[in-house]
Amino acid sequence: MLFICVSINTLFCCCYCFFLVDFNMLFLLLLCLHCYFLLLGFDALELRVFRISLSPPRGSGKVCVHSTLSRPHLVRFHQVVGAAARSLKFIYQSKLAPRYDFLQGNNMGFIQSLLNSENENVTGLGASIITHSCWTSMEQKALSDAGIIKKLTCMLGGSATQKDASLESLATILKGNPEVISKFTEPENGGALGTVTELTKDKNARTRLLACICLIVIKNSAPSCLQDLRIKTKLILILLELLDDDQVGDEAPFALSSLIAEKEDLQVLAFEANVIDKLVNHLRNAPVLSRRLEGILIALANMCSRLEHCRDRLLSLEAMKFVTDALSQDSGEVRAAACVCLKNVSRSVKNLSAGLFMDESFVAPLVQLLYDDLTFVQVSALDAISNIVIDFLAHKTMFMKCGGVKQLVQLSKSMDATIRVKAVCALRNLTFLVSDKCKEEILSELTQLTLRSLICDPEACVQEQALALVRNLVDGSLDSIQHVFAEDALLLHAVGQQLQSASKAEVLIQGMYVFTNVASGNEVHKEAVMQELFPPLANECESIMSKFLHSDDSRLRTAAVWALVNLTFPSSSGAFGRVMKLRNAGIVSQLKNMVNDPCLDVKLRVRTVLGQSITSGDGST
């Protein structure tokens, strides 16, 4: 019997590892193996009374067995069934296993029959199939309507294996579905929520963890169903305790992260429970394996995502050494987690302005990660760099000396749109409030042609970031503005073309602010902007300026009016001529209708333009 069960498990392991056949073939092989080993143990009389009927729908995995065998052979048969269920459960724990279609035919009935079984391995298989295959809200609702939640709730009173399988399946069915959660918390489900809450005290560490995860799913998906402050605090304390457990310590910090992520009230509770100190102590006291280290870094990142005192506490514990060390870890997941942590900690304006993160110990390993073989690590590194290079002082040269600009430029040419947009965003932030010399070095590496191609990139998000980069380049001195006039005003014309053709508001807003900055320059600069906004050959068409002033987006109206403020500045020698051109294009009359704009910023700027128009000599206004 032991040989039979081991052989079944061995067969499945081999097929699972090498994927030599599809799943239906695996099940057929399993069935044949069942029959073969059973027949080896039967005599001629027993064979005559043995009956097997097999009539499942294709791909359903159903096996129906009816037998009049003597009890000893039935016992052996159920042992084989148990071995088969364990093997299938092992396969369904893999992301590569085929999905089970709950909505097809009688497949839901098959799941119900598995959960109704008295065999613990069979009920565990049913729960594993649900955990693996339930992806959509429609499937969640179908499982709930079929009474699956009640069956899983009943399993919460079973063995440790059944509890764990049930909790995992319940979390899968409930995740992100307030309607199903509402039904789950109803009294007719036998106080299921209370049962799950009670399991957070279970003697088994894995059961406590899974019960916490189930409650976190309910809290995140339907906050009104779990508002008790004591339960929230209890979850934090349990997960901290589980961090020390050898069995589930690797998963506990991920559960903690999902509980506190983007929730300021829970981050406050966690801070009061000394979560940061305890997480840092784990990093300090012993070597931490990759999975647990990743989880701890993600938890610290979430703790520092919103609250300044959390960032201060982490820095005061001198924990950034562990973060920078993790940037060079063998595990890509750990490297990415360290980048996320660094990104969130560097959201601190006061620490950025102090140049705290423009230290070679931070910058050098981050620049190296721009060359990483793993795309998700590069993305995480770019996010961290985008924050760090905003640095308000003159520490940006450190990043440039480490070769950061050169690699950002290379990544801006990537075929991956996500890499491309994040690389351009980092370059944009690097040019923020930077010296003219640094701007020249950045543009020298980037080149006018590359920047123009980014402005005209097929992806609107790349266009937006590229225009924002140009906006920063031309912000400041007259020499800065001259960058868009190089090579026959290549960049200026590219911005004008995007304003004529683009449809996304964010792209248009950044383009208008480029012109606003250019219009703050001398007469040549102002006239060049007028030429782009009011082309000589487009007199009969509605100007883009008129379209933007009519926009429903107050941000775009604000950007457009700011450009007009700079174009009509009274001390400019050509201000009168530009005001007359604006009046002839109907812009001045349009502005008169905007003096009570619902957006305060627009209203104030409109009145400024109209006042400057009068000062410039246009008495008709």
Coordinates of C-alpha atoms in Angstrom, one line a residue:
M1 CA 0.0 0.0 0.0
L2 CA 2.8 2.4 0.9
F3 CA 4.5 1.5 -2.4
I4 CA 1.2 2.4 -4.3
C5 CA 0.9 5.8 -2.7
V6 CA 4.5 6.6 -3.1
S7 CA 4.4 5.6 -6.7
I8 CA 1.4 7.9 -7.4
N9 CA 3.1 10.8 -5.7
T10 CA 6.3 10.1 -7.6
L11 CA 4.4 10.0 -11.0
F12 CA 2.8 13.4 -10.3
C13 CA 6.1 15.0 -9.1
C14 CA 7.8 13.9 -12.3
C15 CA 5.0 15.1 -14.6
Y16 CA 4.7 18.3 -12.6
C17 CA 8.4 19.0 -12.8
F18 CA 8.8 18.3 -16.5
F19 CA 5.3 19.2 -17.9
L20 CA 5.7 16.4 -20.5
V21 CA 1.9 16.0 -20.8
D22 CA -1.1 18.3 -20.2
F23 CA -3.3 18.1 -17.1
N24 CA -6.0 15.8 -18.6
M25 CA -3.3 13.3 -19.5
L26 CA -1.9 13.5 -16.0
F27 CA -5.3 12.6 -14.6
L28 CA -5.7 9.8 -17.1
L29 CA -2.3 8.4 -16.1
L30 CA -3.3 8.6 -12.5
L31 CA -6.6 6.8 -13.0
C32 CA -4.8 4.0 -14.9
L33 CA -2.3 3.7 -12.1
H34 CA -5.1 3.4 -9.6
C35 CA -6.7 0.6 -11.5
Y36 CA -3.5 -1.2 -12.2
F37 CA -2.4 -1.3 -8.5
L38 CA -5.8 -2.3 -7.4
L39 CA -6.1 -5.1 -9.8
L40 CA -2.7 -6.5 -8.6
G41 CA -4.3 -7.0 -5.2
F42 CA -7.5 -8.7 -6.3
D43 CA -8.2 -12.4 -6.9
A44 CA -10.5 -13.6 -9.8
L45 CA -13.7 -13.5 -7.7
E46 CA -13.1 -9.9 -6.6
L47 CA -12.4 -8.8 -10.1
R48 CA -15.8 -10.0 -11.1
V49 CA -17.6 -7.8 -8.6
F50 CA -15.4 -4.7 -9.2
R51 CA -17.1 -2.0 -11.2
I52 CA -15.7 1.4 -12.3
S53 CA -17.7 4.0 -14.2
L54 CA -15.9 7.0 -15.6
S55 CA -17.9 9.7 -17.4
P56 CA -16.5 13.1 -16.6
P57 CA -16.8 16.1 -18.9
R58 CA -13.6 16.7 -20.8
G59 CA -11.1 18.6 -18.6
S60 CA -13.3 18.5 -15.5
G61 CA -11.1 16.0 -13.6
K62 CA -14.1 14.1 -12.2
V63 CA -13.7 10.4 -11.4
C64 CA -16.8 8.5 -10.2
V65 CA -16.1 5.1 -8.5
H66 CA -18.7 2.6 -7.4
S67 CA -17.5 -0.6 -5.8
T68 CA -18.8 -3.7 -4.0
L69 CA -15.4 -4.8 -2.9
S70 CA -14.7 -6.2 0.5
R71 CA -13.8 -3.7 3.3
P72 CA -10.0 -4.4 3.2
H73 CA -9.8 -3.6 -0.4
L74 CA -12.0 -0.5 0.0
V75 CA -9.7 0.7 2.7
R76 CA -6.8 0.3 0.3
F77 CA -8.7 2.1 -2.4
H78 CA -9.5 5.1 -0.2
Q79 CA -5.8 5.2 0.7
V80 CA -5.0 5.5 -3.1
V81 CA -7.7 8.2 -3.5
G82 CA -6.0 10.1 -0.6
A83 CA -2.6 9.8 -2.3
A84 CA -4.1 11.0 -5.6
A85 CA -5.8 14.0 -3.8
R86 CA -2.5 14.9 -2.2
S87 CA -0.7 14.7 -5.5
L88 CA -3.3 16.9 -7.2
K89 CA -3.2 19.3 -4.3
F90 CA 0.5 19.6 -4.8
I91 CA 0.1 20.4 -8.5
Y92 CA -2.6 23.1 -7.7
Q93 CA -0.2 24.9 -5.4
S94 CA 1.8 25.9 -8.5
K95 CA 1.0 29.0 -10.5
L96 CA 1.6 27.0 -13.7
A97 CA -1.2 24.5 -12.9
P98 CA -4.2 24.8 -15.2
R99 CA -7.2 26.9 -14.0
Y100 CA -10.4 25.2 -13.1
D101 CA -13.5 26.7 -14.7
F102 CA -16.2 26.9 -12.0
L103 CA -18.7 28.4 -14.4
Q104 CA -18.7 25.5 -17.0
G105 CA -21.2 22.8 -16.9
N106 CA -21.5 20.9 -13.7
N107 CA -18.0 21.8 -12.5
M108 CA -19.4 23.6 -9.5
G109 CA -21.1 20.4 -8.4
F110 CA -17.8 18.6 -8.5
I111 CA -16.2 21.2 -6.2
Q112 CA -19.1 20.7 -3.8
S113 CA -18.7 17.0 -3.9
L114 CA -15.0 17.4 -3.0
L115 CA -15.8 19.6 -0.1
N116 CA -18.5 17.2 1.1
S117 CA -16.0 14.3 1.2
E118 CA -15.1 12.7 4.5
N119 CA -11.5 12.3 3.2
E120 CA -9.4 15.2 4.5
N121 CA -7.1 15.1 1.5
V122 CA -10.1 15.4 -0.9
T123 CA -11.6 18.4 0.9
G124 CA -8.1 19.9 0.9
L125 CA -7.9 19.4 -2.8
G126 CA -11.3 21.2 -3.3
A127 CA -10.0 24.1 -1.3
S128 CA -6.7 24.2 -3.2
I129 CA -8.6 24.3 -6.5
I130 CA -10.6 27.3 -5.3
T131 CA -7.5 29.1 -4.1
H132 CA -5.7 28.5 -7.3
S133 CA -8.5 29.1 -9.8
C134 CA -10.8 31.8 -8.4
W135 CA -9.7 35.0 -10.1
T136 CA -12.7 37.1 -11.0
S137 CA -15.6 38.7 -9.1
M138 CA -18.0 36.6 -11.2
E139 CA -16.3 33.4 -10.0
Q140 CA -16.3 34.7 -6.4
K141 CA -20.1 35.4 -6.6
A142 CA -20.8 32.0 -8.2
L143 CA -18.9 30.2 -5.4
S144 CA -20.7 32.2 -2.8
D145 CA -24.2 31.6 -4.4
A146 CA -23.4 27.9 -4.6
G147 CA -23.0 27.7 -0.8
I148 CA -19.2 27.1 -1.0
I149 CA -18.5 29.6 1.7
K150 CA -20.7 27.7 4.1
K151 CA -18.9 24.5 3.4
L152 CA -15.5 26.2 3.9
T153 CA -16.8 27.7 7.1
C154 CA -17.7 24.2 8.4
M155 CA -14.1 23.1 7.6
L156 CA -12.8 25.7 10.1
G157 CA -13.8 23.4 12.8
G158 CA -11.8 20.5 11.4
S159 CA -8.2 19.5 11.5
A160 CA -5.3 21.9 11.2
T161 CA -4.9 21.0 7.5
Q162 CA -8.6 21.7 6.9
K163 CA -8.5 25.0 8.8
D164 CA -5.6 26.2 6.8
A165 CA -7.0 25.1 3.4
S166 CA -10.4 26.7 4.3
L167 CA -8.8 30.0 5.4
E168 CA -6.8 30.3 2.2
S169 CA -9.9 29.6 0.0
L170 CA -12.0 32.0 2.0
A171 CA -9.5 34.8 1.6
T172 CA -9.4 34.1 -2.2
I173 CA -13.2 34.2 -2.5
L174 CA -13.6 37.4 -0.4
K175 CA -10.7 39.4 -1.7
G176 CA -11.8 42.7 -3.3
N177 CA -15.5 41.7 -3.3
P178 CA -17.6 43.7 -0.7
E179 CA -20.8 42.0 -1.8
V180 CA -19.5 38.5 -1.0
I181 CA -17.9 39.8 2.2
S182 CA -21.3 41.2 3.2
K183 CA -22.9 37.8 2.8
F184 CA -20.0 36.1 4.6
T185 CA -20.6 38.3 7.7
E186 CA -24.3 37.6 7.8
P187 CA -25.6 35.7 10.8
E188 CA -26.9 32.8 8.7
N189 CA -23.2 31.9 8.0
G190 CA -23.0 30.7 11.6
G191 CA -20.8 33.6 12.9
A192 CA -18.1 32.9 10.3
L193 CA -16.3 36.2 11.0
G194 CA -16.2 35.4 14.7
T195 CA -14.8 32.0 14.0
V196 CA -12.0 33.4 11.8
T197 CA -11.3 36.0 14.5
E198 CA -11.1 33.3 17.1
L199 CA -8.6 31.3 14.9
T200 CA -6.1 34.2 15.3
K201 CA -5.5 32.6 18.8
D202 CA -5.0 29.1 17.4
K203 CA -2.0 27.1 18.7
N204 CA -0.8 26.5 15.1
A205 CA 1.3 29.4 13.8
R206 CA 0.2 28.9 10.2
T207 CA -3.5 28.9 11.2
R208 CA -3.0 32.2 13.1
L209 CA -1.3 33.7 10.1
L210 CA -4.0 32.6 7.6
A211 CA -6.7 33.8 9.9
C212 CA -5.0 37.2 10.1
I213 CA -4.7 37.3 6.3
C214 CA -8.4 36.5 5.9
L215 CA -9.3 39.4 8.3
I216 CA -6.9 41.7 6.4
V217 CA -8.7 40.9 3.2
I218 CA -12.0 41.7 4.8
K219 CA -10.6 45.0 6.2
N220 CA -9.1 46.1 2.9
S221 CA -12.0 45.1 0.7
A222 CA -14.9 46.2 3.0
P223 CA -13.6 48.5 5.8
S224 CA -17.1 48.9 7.4
C225 CA -17.2 45.2 8.2
L226 CA -14.1 45.4 10.4
Q227 CA -13.9 48.7 12.3
D228 CA -13.0 47.5 15.8
L229 CA -9.8 49.2 16.8
R230 CA -8.9 46.3 19.1
I231 CA -8.9 43.8 16.3
K232 CA -6.7 46.1 14.2
T233 CA -4.2 46.4 17.0
K234 CA -4.4 42.7 17.7
L235 CA -3.6 41.9 14.1
I236 CA -0.5 44.1 14.2
L237 CA 0.7 42.4 17.4
I238 CA 0.0 38.9 16.2
L239 CA 1.9 39.5 13.0
L240 CA 4.9 40.9 14.9
E241 CA 4.9 37.8 17.1
L242 CA 4.7 35.5 14.0
L243 CA 7.8 37.2 12.6
D244 CA 9.8 35.2 15.1
D245 CA 8.2 31.9 14.0
D246 CA 10.4 29.5 11.9
Q247 CA 7.3 28.2 10.1
V248 CA 5.6 31.4 8.9
G249 CA 8.1 34.1 9.8
D250 CA 8.9 34.6 6.1
E251 CA 5.2 35.4 5.3
A252 CA 4.3 37.5 8.3
P253 CA 5.9 40.8 7.2
F254 CA 4.1 40.6 3.8
A255 CA 0.8 40.2 5.7
L256 CA 1.7 43.2 7.9
S257 CA 2.5 45.2 4.8
S258 CA -0.9 44.5 3.2
L259 CA -2.6 45.6 6.5
I260 CA -0.8 49.0 6.8
A261 CA -0.2 49.9 3.1
E262 CA -1.6 53.3 2.3
K263 CA -3.6 53.5 5.5
E264 CA -2.3 56.3 7.7
D265 CA -4.5 55.3 10.7
L266 CA -3.0 51.8 10.8
Q267 CA 0.5 53.1 10.3
V268 CA 0.0 55.2 13.4
L269 CA -1.2 52.2 15.3
A270 CA 1.8 50.2 14.1
F271 CA 4.2 53.0 15.0
E272 CA 2.7 53.1 18.5
A273 CA 3.3 49.3 18.7
N274 CA 7.0 49.9 18.0
V275 CA 6.8 48.1 14.6
I276 CA 9.7 50.0 13.1
D277 CA 12.0 49.2 16.1
K278 CA 11.0 45.5 16.1
L279 CA 11.5 45.2 12.3
V280 CA 14.9 46.9 12.5
N281 CA 15.9 44.6 15.4
H282 CA 15.3 41.6 13.1
L283 CA 17.7 43.1 10.6
R284 CA 20.3 43.9 13.3
N285 CA 20.3 40.7 15.4
A286 CA 20.7 37.9 13.0
P287 CA 21.3 37.1 9.3
V288 CA 17.9 37.3 7.6
L289 CA 17.1 35.0 4.7
S290 CA 16.1 36.6 1.4
R291 CA 12.3 36.0 1.6
R292 CA 12.0 37.4 5.1
L293 CA 14.4 40.3 4.3
E294 CA 12.3 41.2 1.4
G295 CA 9.1 41.2 3.5
I296 CA 10.7 43.3 6.3
L297 CA 12.0 45.9 3.8
I298 CA 8.5 46.1 2.2
A299 CA 6.9 46.5 5.6
L300 CA 9.4 49.3 6.5
A301 CA 8.7 50.9 3.1
N302 CA 4.9 51.0 3.9
M303 CA 5.5 52.3 7.3
C304 CA 7.4 55.3 5.8
S305 CA 5.1 55.9 2.9
R306 CA 3.1 58.7 4.6
L307 CA 4.3 59.7 8.1
E308 CA 7.3 61.9 8.6
H309 CA 7.8 60.7 12.2
C310 CA 8.1 57.1 10.9
R311 CA 10.9 58.2 8.5
D312 CA 12.6 60.0 11.3
R313 CA 12.4 57.0 13.5
L314 CA 13.9 54.7 10.9
L315 CA 16.7 57.1 10.2
S316 CA 17.4 57.6 14.0
L317 CA 17.8 53.8 14.3
E318 CA 20.6 54.0 11.7
A319 CA 18.7 51.4 9.7
M320 CA 19.6 52.8 6.3
K321 CA 22.8 50.8 6.3
F322 CA 20.8 47.6 6.1
V323 CA 18.8 49.1 3.2
T324 CA 21.9 50.1 1.2
D325 CA 23.4 46.6 1.9
A326 CA 20.3 45.1 0.5
L327 CA 20.7 47.0 -2.8
S328 CA 23.6 44.6 -3.5
Q329 CA 21.8 41.3 -2.4
D330 CA 21.8 38.3 -4.8
S331 CA 18.0 38.2 -4.7
G332 CA 16.3 40.5 -7.2
E333 CA 13.2 40.7 -5.0
V334 CA 15.3 42.0 -2.1
R335 CA 17.1 44.5 -4.3
A336 CA 13.7 45.8 -5.5
A337 CA 12.3 45.9 -2.0
A338 CA 15.3 47.9 -0.8
C339 CA 14.7 50.4 -3.6
V340 CA 11.0 50.8 -2.6
C341 CA 12.1 51.4 1.0
L342 CA 14.6 54.0 -0.1
K343 CA 12.1 55.7 -2.3
N344 CA 9.5 56.1 0.6
V345 CA 12.1 57.2 3.1
S346 CA 13.4 59.8 0.7
R347 CA 10.0 61.4 0.5
S348 CA 11.1 63.5 3.4
V349 CA 11.6 67.0 2.2
K350 CA 13.7 68.1 5.1
N351 CA 16.1 65.1 4.6
L352 CA 16.2 65.6 0.9
S353 CA 17.1 69.3 1.3
A354 CA 19.8 68.4 3.7
G355 CA 21.4 66.2 1.0
L356 CA 21.1 63.1 3.2
F357 CA 20.5 60.7 0.3
M358 CA 23.1 62.2 -2.1
D359 CA 25.8 60.1 -0.4
E360 CA 27.9 57.7 -2.5
S361 CA 26.8 54.8 -0.3
F362 CA 23.2 55.4 -1.7
V363 CA 24.0 56.7 -5.1
A364 CA 26.6 54.2 -6.4
P365 CA 24.6 51.0 -5.8
L366 CA 21.5 52.6 -7.2
V367 CA 23.3 53.5 -10.4
Q368 CA 24.5 50.0 -10.6
L369 CA 20.9 48.7 -10.4
L370 CA 20.2 50.7 -13.6
Y371 CA 22.2 48.0 -15.4
D372 CA 20.4 45.1 -13.6
D373 CA 19.3 42.1 -15.7
L374 CA 15.8 42.2 -14.1
T375 CA 13.3 44.7 -15.4
F376 CA 11.4 45.0 -12.2
V377 CA 14.6 45.8 -10.3
Q378 CA 15.4 48.6 -12.8
V379 CA 11.9 50.0 -12.4
S380 CA 12.3 50.1 -8.6
A381 CA 15.7 51.7 -8.9
L382 CA 14.4 54.3 -11.2
D383 CA 11.6 55.1 -8.8
A384 CA 14.1 55.6 -6.0
I385 CA 16.4 57.7 -8.1
S386 CA 13.5 59.9 -9.2
N387 CA 12.9 60.8 -5.6
I388 CA 16.5 61.2 -4.6
V389 CA 17.7 63.4 -7.5
I390 CA 15.0 66.1 -6.6
D391 CA 17.6 67.0 -3.9
F392 CA 17.4 70.8 -3.6
L393 CA 21.1 71.5 -3.0
A394 CA 24.2 71.1 -5.2
H395 CA 24.6 67.4 -4.4
K396 CA 23.3 66.3 -7.8
T397 CA 26.8 66.3 -9.2
M398 CA 27.4 63.2 -7.1
F399 CA 24.8 61.3 -9.2
M400 CA 26.3 62.6 -12.4
K401 CA 29.8 61.6 -11.4
C402 CA 28.7 58.1 -10.8
G403 CA 27.6 57.8 -14.4
G404 CA 23.9 58.0 -13.6
V405 CA 22.9 60.4 -16.4
K406 CA 24.5 58.3 -19.1
Q407 CA 22.5 55.2 -18.1
L408 CA 19.3 57.2 -17.7
V409 CA 19.7 58.4 -21.2
Q410 CA 20.2 54.8 -22.4
L411 CA 17.1 53.6 -20.5
S412 CA 15.1 56.5 -22.0
K413 CA 15.6 54.7 -25.4
S414 CA 14.3 51.3 -24.0
M415 CA 11.7 49.4 -25.9
D416 CA 9.9 48.9 -22.6
A417 CA 7.5 51.9 -22.1
T418 CA 7.6 51.6 -18.3
I419 CA 11.4 51.8 -18.3
R420 CA 11.3 54.6 -20.8
V421 CA 8.9 56.8 -18.9
K422 CA 10.5 56.3 -15.5
A423 CA 14.0 57.1 -17.0
V424 CA 12.7 60.3 -18.4
C425 CA 10.9 61.1 -15.1
A426 CA 14.3 60.7 -13.3
L427 CA 16.0 63.0 -15.8
R428 CA 13.1 65.5 -15.4
N429 CA 13.7 65.5 -11.6
L430 CA 17.4 65.8 -12.0
T431 CA 17.0 69.0 -14.0
F432 CA 14.8 70.5 -11.3
L433 CA 16.4 73.7 -9.8
V434 CA 19.8 72.7 -11.1
S435 CA 22.6 75.0 -12.3
D436 CA 23.0 76.0 -15.9
K437 CA 26.3 74.0 -16.1
C438 CA 24.5 70.8 -15.0
K439 CA 21.7 71.4 -17.5
E440 CA 24.3 71.7 -20.3
E441 CA 25.9 68.4 -19.2
I442 CA 22.6 66.6 -19.1
L443 CA 21.5 68.0 -22.5
S444 CA 24.9 67.1 -23.9
E445 CA 24.4 63.5 -22.9
L446 CA 20.8 63.4 -23.9
T447 CA 21.1 65.4 -27.2
Q448 CA 18.4 67.5 -28.8
L449 CA 17.4 64.8 -31.2
T450 CA 16.8 62.2 -28.5
L451 CA 14.8 64.7 -26.4
R452 CA 12.7 65.6 -29.5
S453 CA 11.9 62.0 -30.1
L454 CA 10.8 61.6 -26.5
I455 CA 8.5 64.6 -26.8
C456 CA 6.9 62.9 -29.8
D457 CA 7.0 59.4 -28.2
P458 CA 4.0 57.1 -29.0
E459 CA 3.2 56.9 -25.3
A460 CA 1.4 59.9 -23.9
C461 CA 3.0 59.4 -20.4
V462 CA 6.5 59.6 -22.0
Q463 CA 5.5 62.8 -23.8
E464 CA 4.3 64.3 -20.6
Q465 CA 7.5 63.6 -18.7
A466 CA 9.7 64.7 -21.7
L467 CA 7.8 68.1 -21.8
A468 CA 8.2 68.4 -18.0
L469 CA 11.9 67.8 -18.5
V470 CA 12.0 70.6 -21.1
R471 CA 10.0 72.8 -18.7
N472 CA 12.7 72.4 -16.1
L473 CA 15.5 73.0 -18.6
V474 CA 14.1 76.4 -19.7
D475 CA 13.3 77.5 -16.1
G476 CA 15.6 80.2 -14.9
S477 CA 18.1 82.3 -16.8
L478 CA 18.0 83.5 -20.4
D479 CA 20.8 81.0 -21.1
S480 CA 18.5 78.2 -20.0
I481 CA 15.7 79.4 -22.3
Q482 CA 18.2 79.3 -25.2
H483 CA 18.3 75.5 -25.0
V484 CA 15.0 75.2 -26.9
F485 CA 16.3 77.5 -29.7
A486 CA 19.3 75.4 -30.5
E487 CA 19.4 73.6 -33.9
D488 CA 16.8 75.9 -35.5
A489 CA 14.5 75.8 -32.5
L490 CA 14.1 72.0 -32.8
L491 CA 12.7 71.6 -29.3
L492 CA 10.4 74.7 -29.5
H493 CA 8.8 73.5 -32.7
A494 CA 8.4 70.0 -31.2
V495 CA 6.5 71.4 -28.2
G496 CA 4.3 73.5 -30.5
Q497 CA 3.5 70.4 -32.6
Q498 CA 2.5 68.4 -29.5
L499 CA 0.2 71.2 -28.4
Q500 CA -1.5 71.1 -31.8
S501 CA -1.9 67.3 -31.9
A502 CA -2.0 65.9 -28.4
S503 CA -5.3 65.1 -26.6
K504 CA -4.2 64.1 -23.1
A505 CA -4.6 67.1 -20.7
E506 CA -1.4 66.3 -18.8
V507 CA 0.6 66.5 -22.0
L508 CA -1.0 69.9 -23.0
I509 CA -0.4 71.3 -19.5
Q510 CA 3.3 70.5 -19.5
G511 CA 3.6 71.9 -23.0
M512 CA 1.9 75.2 -22.0
Y513 CA 4.2 75.6 -19.0
V514 CA 7.2 75.2 -21.4
F515 CA 5.9 78.1 -23.3
T516 CA 5.1 80.0 -20.1
N517 CA 8.8 79.7 -19.1
V518 CA 10.1 80.6 -22.5
A519 CA 7.7 83.7 -22.6
S520 CA 9.4 84.9 -19.4
G521 CA 12.5 85.6 -21.5
N522 CA 13.3 88.5 -23.8
E523 CA 11.4 89.8 -26.8
V524 CA 12.8 87.2 -29.2
H525 CA 11.6 84.4 -26.9
K526 CA 8.1 86.0 -26.4
E527 CA 7.6 86.4 -30.2
A528 CA 8.7 82.9 -30.8
V529 CA 6.0 81.6 -28.4
M530 CA 3.4 83.8 -30.2
Q531 CA 4.3 82.3 -33.5
E532 CA 3.8 78.8 -32.1
L533 CA 0.5 79.7 -30.4
F534 CA -0.9 81.8 -33.3
P535 CA 0.7 80.4 -36.6
P536 CA 0.3 82.9 -39.5
L537 CA -1.4 80.3 -41.7
A538 CA -4.0 79.4 -39.1
N539 CA -5.9 82.7 -38.9
E540 CA -9.3 81.2 -39.8
C541 CA -9.0 78.3 -37.3
E542 CA -9.7 78.5 -33.6
S543 CA -6.3 78.9 -31.9
I544 CA -5.0 76.3 -29.5
M545 CA -4.9 79.1 -26.9
S546 CA -8.7 79.6 -27.3
K547 CA -9.3 75.9 -27.0
F548 CA -7.2 75.7 -23.8
L549 CA -9.1 78.6 -22.2
H550 CA -12.3 76.8 -22.9
S551 CA -11.0 73.6 -21.4
D552 CA -13.0 71.8 -18.6
D553 CA -9.6 71.1 -16.9
S554 CA -8.8 74.0 -14.6
R555 CA -5.1 73.0 -14.6
L556 CA -4.9 73.6 -18.4
R557 CA -6.8 76.9 -18.2
T558 CA -4.3 78.0 -15.5
A559 CA -1.3 77.0 -17.6
A560 CA -2.7 78.9 -20.6
V561 CA -3.4 82.1 -18.6
W562 CA 0.0 82.0 -17.0
A563 CA 1.5 82.1 -20.5
L564 CA -0.6 85.1 -21.3
V565 CA 0.6 86.8 -18.2
N566 CA 4.2 86.5 -19.4
L567 CA 3.4 87.5 -23.0
T568 CA 1.6 90.7 -21.9
F569 CA 4.1 91.8 -19.3
P570 CA 3.9 95.7 -19.6
S571 CA 7.7 96.4 -19.4
S572 CA 8.3 94.5 -22.6
S573 CA 8.8 96.6 -25.7
G574 CA 6.5 94.4 -27.9
A575 CA 3.7 94.0 -25.3
F576 CA 1.3 96.4 -27.1
G577 CA 1.7 94.5 -30.4
R578 CA 1.0 91.2 -28.7
V579 CA -2.0 92.5 -26.8
M580 CA -3.4 93.7 -30.2
K581 CA -2.8 90.3 -31.7
L582 CA -4.6 88.6 -28.8
R583 CA -7.5 91.0 -29.1
N584 CA -7.8 90.3 -32.8
A585 CA -7.8 86.5 -32.1
G586 CA -10.7 87.0 -29.7
I587 CA -8.6 86.0 -26.7
V588 CA -9.1 89.3 -24.8
S589 CA -12.9 89.1 -25.1
Q590 CA -12.7 85.5 -24.0
L591 CA -10.7 86.5 -20.9
K592 CA -13.4 89.0 -20.0
N593 CA -15.9 86.1 -19.7
M594 CA -13.5 84.3 -17.4
V595 CA -13.2 87.0 -14.7
N596 CA -15.4 84.9 -12.4
D597 CA -13.9 81.5 -13.3
P598 CA -14.7 78.9 -10.6
C599 CA -11.0 78.2 -10.3
L600 CA -9.4 80.9 -8.0
D601 CA -6.0 80.7 -9.7
V602 CA -7.5 81.2 -13.1
K603 CA -9.6 84.1 -11.9
L604 CA -6.6 85.9 -10.4
R605 CA -4.4 85.4 -13.4
V606 CA -7.1 86.5 -15.9
R607 CA -7.5 89.7 -14.0
T608 CA -3.7 90.2 -14.1
V609 CA -3.7 89.7 -17.9
L610 CA -6.6 92.2 -18.4
G611 CA -4.9 94.7 -16.2
Q612 CA -1.6 94.4 -18.1
S613 CA -3.5 94.8 -21.4
I614 CA -4.8 98.2 -20.2
T615 CA -1.3 99.2 -19.0
S616 CA 0.2 98.2 -22.4
G617 CA -2.0 100.8 -24.1
D618 CA -5.0 98.8 -25.3
G619 CA -7.7 101.2 -24.2
S620 CA -10.5 99.1 -25.6
T621 CA -10.0 96.6 -22.8

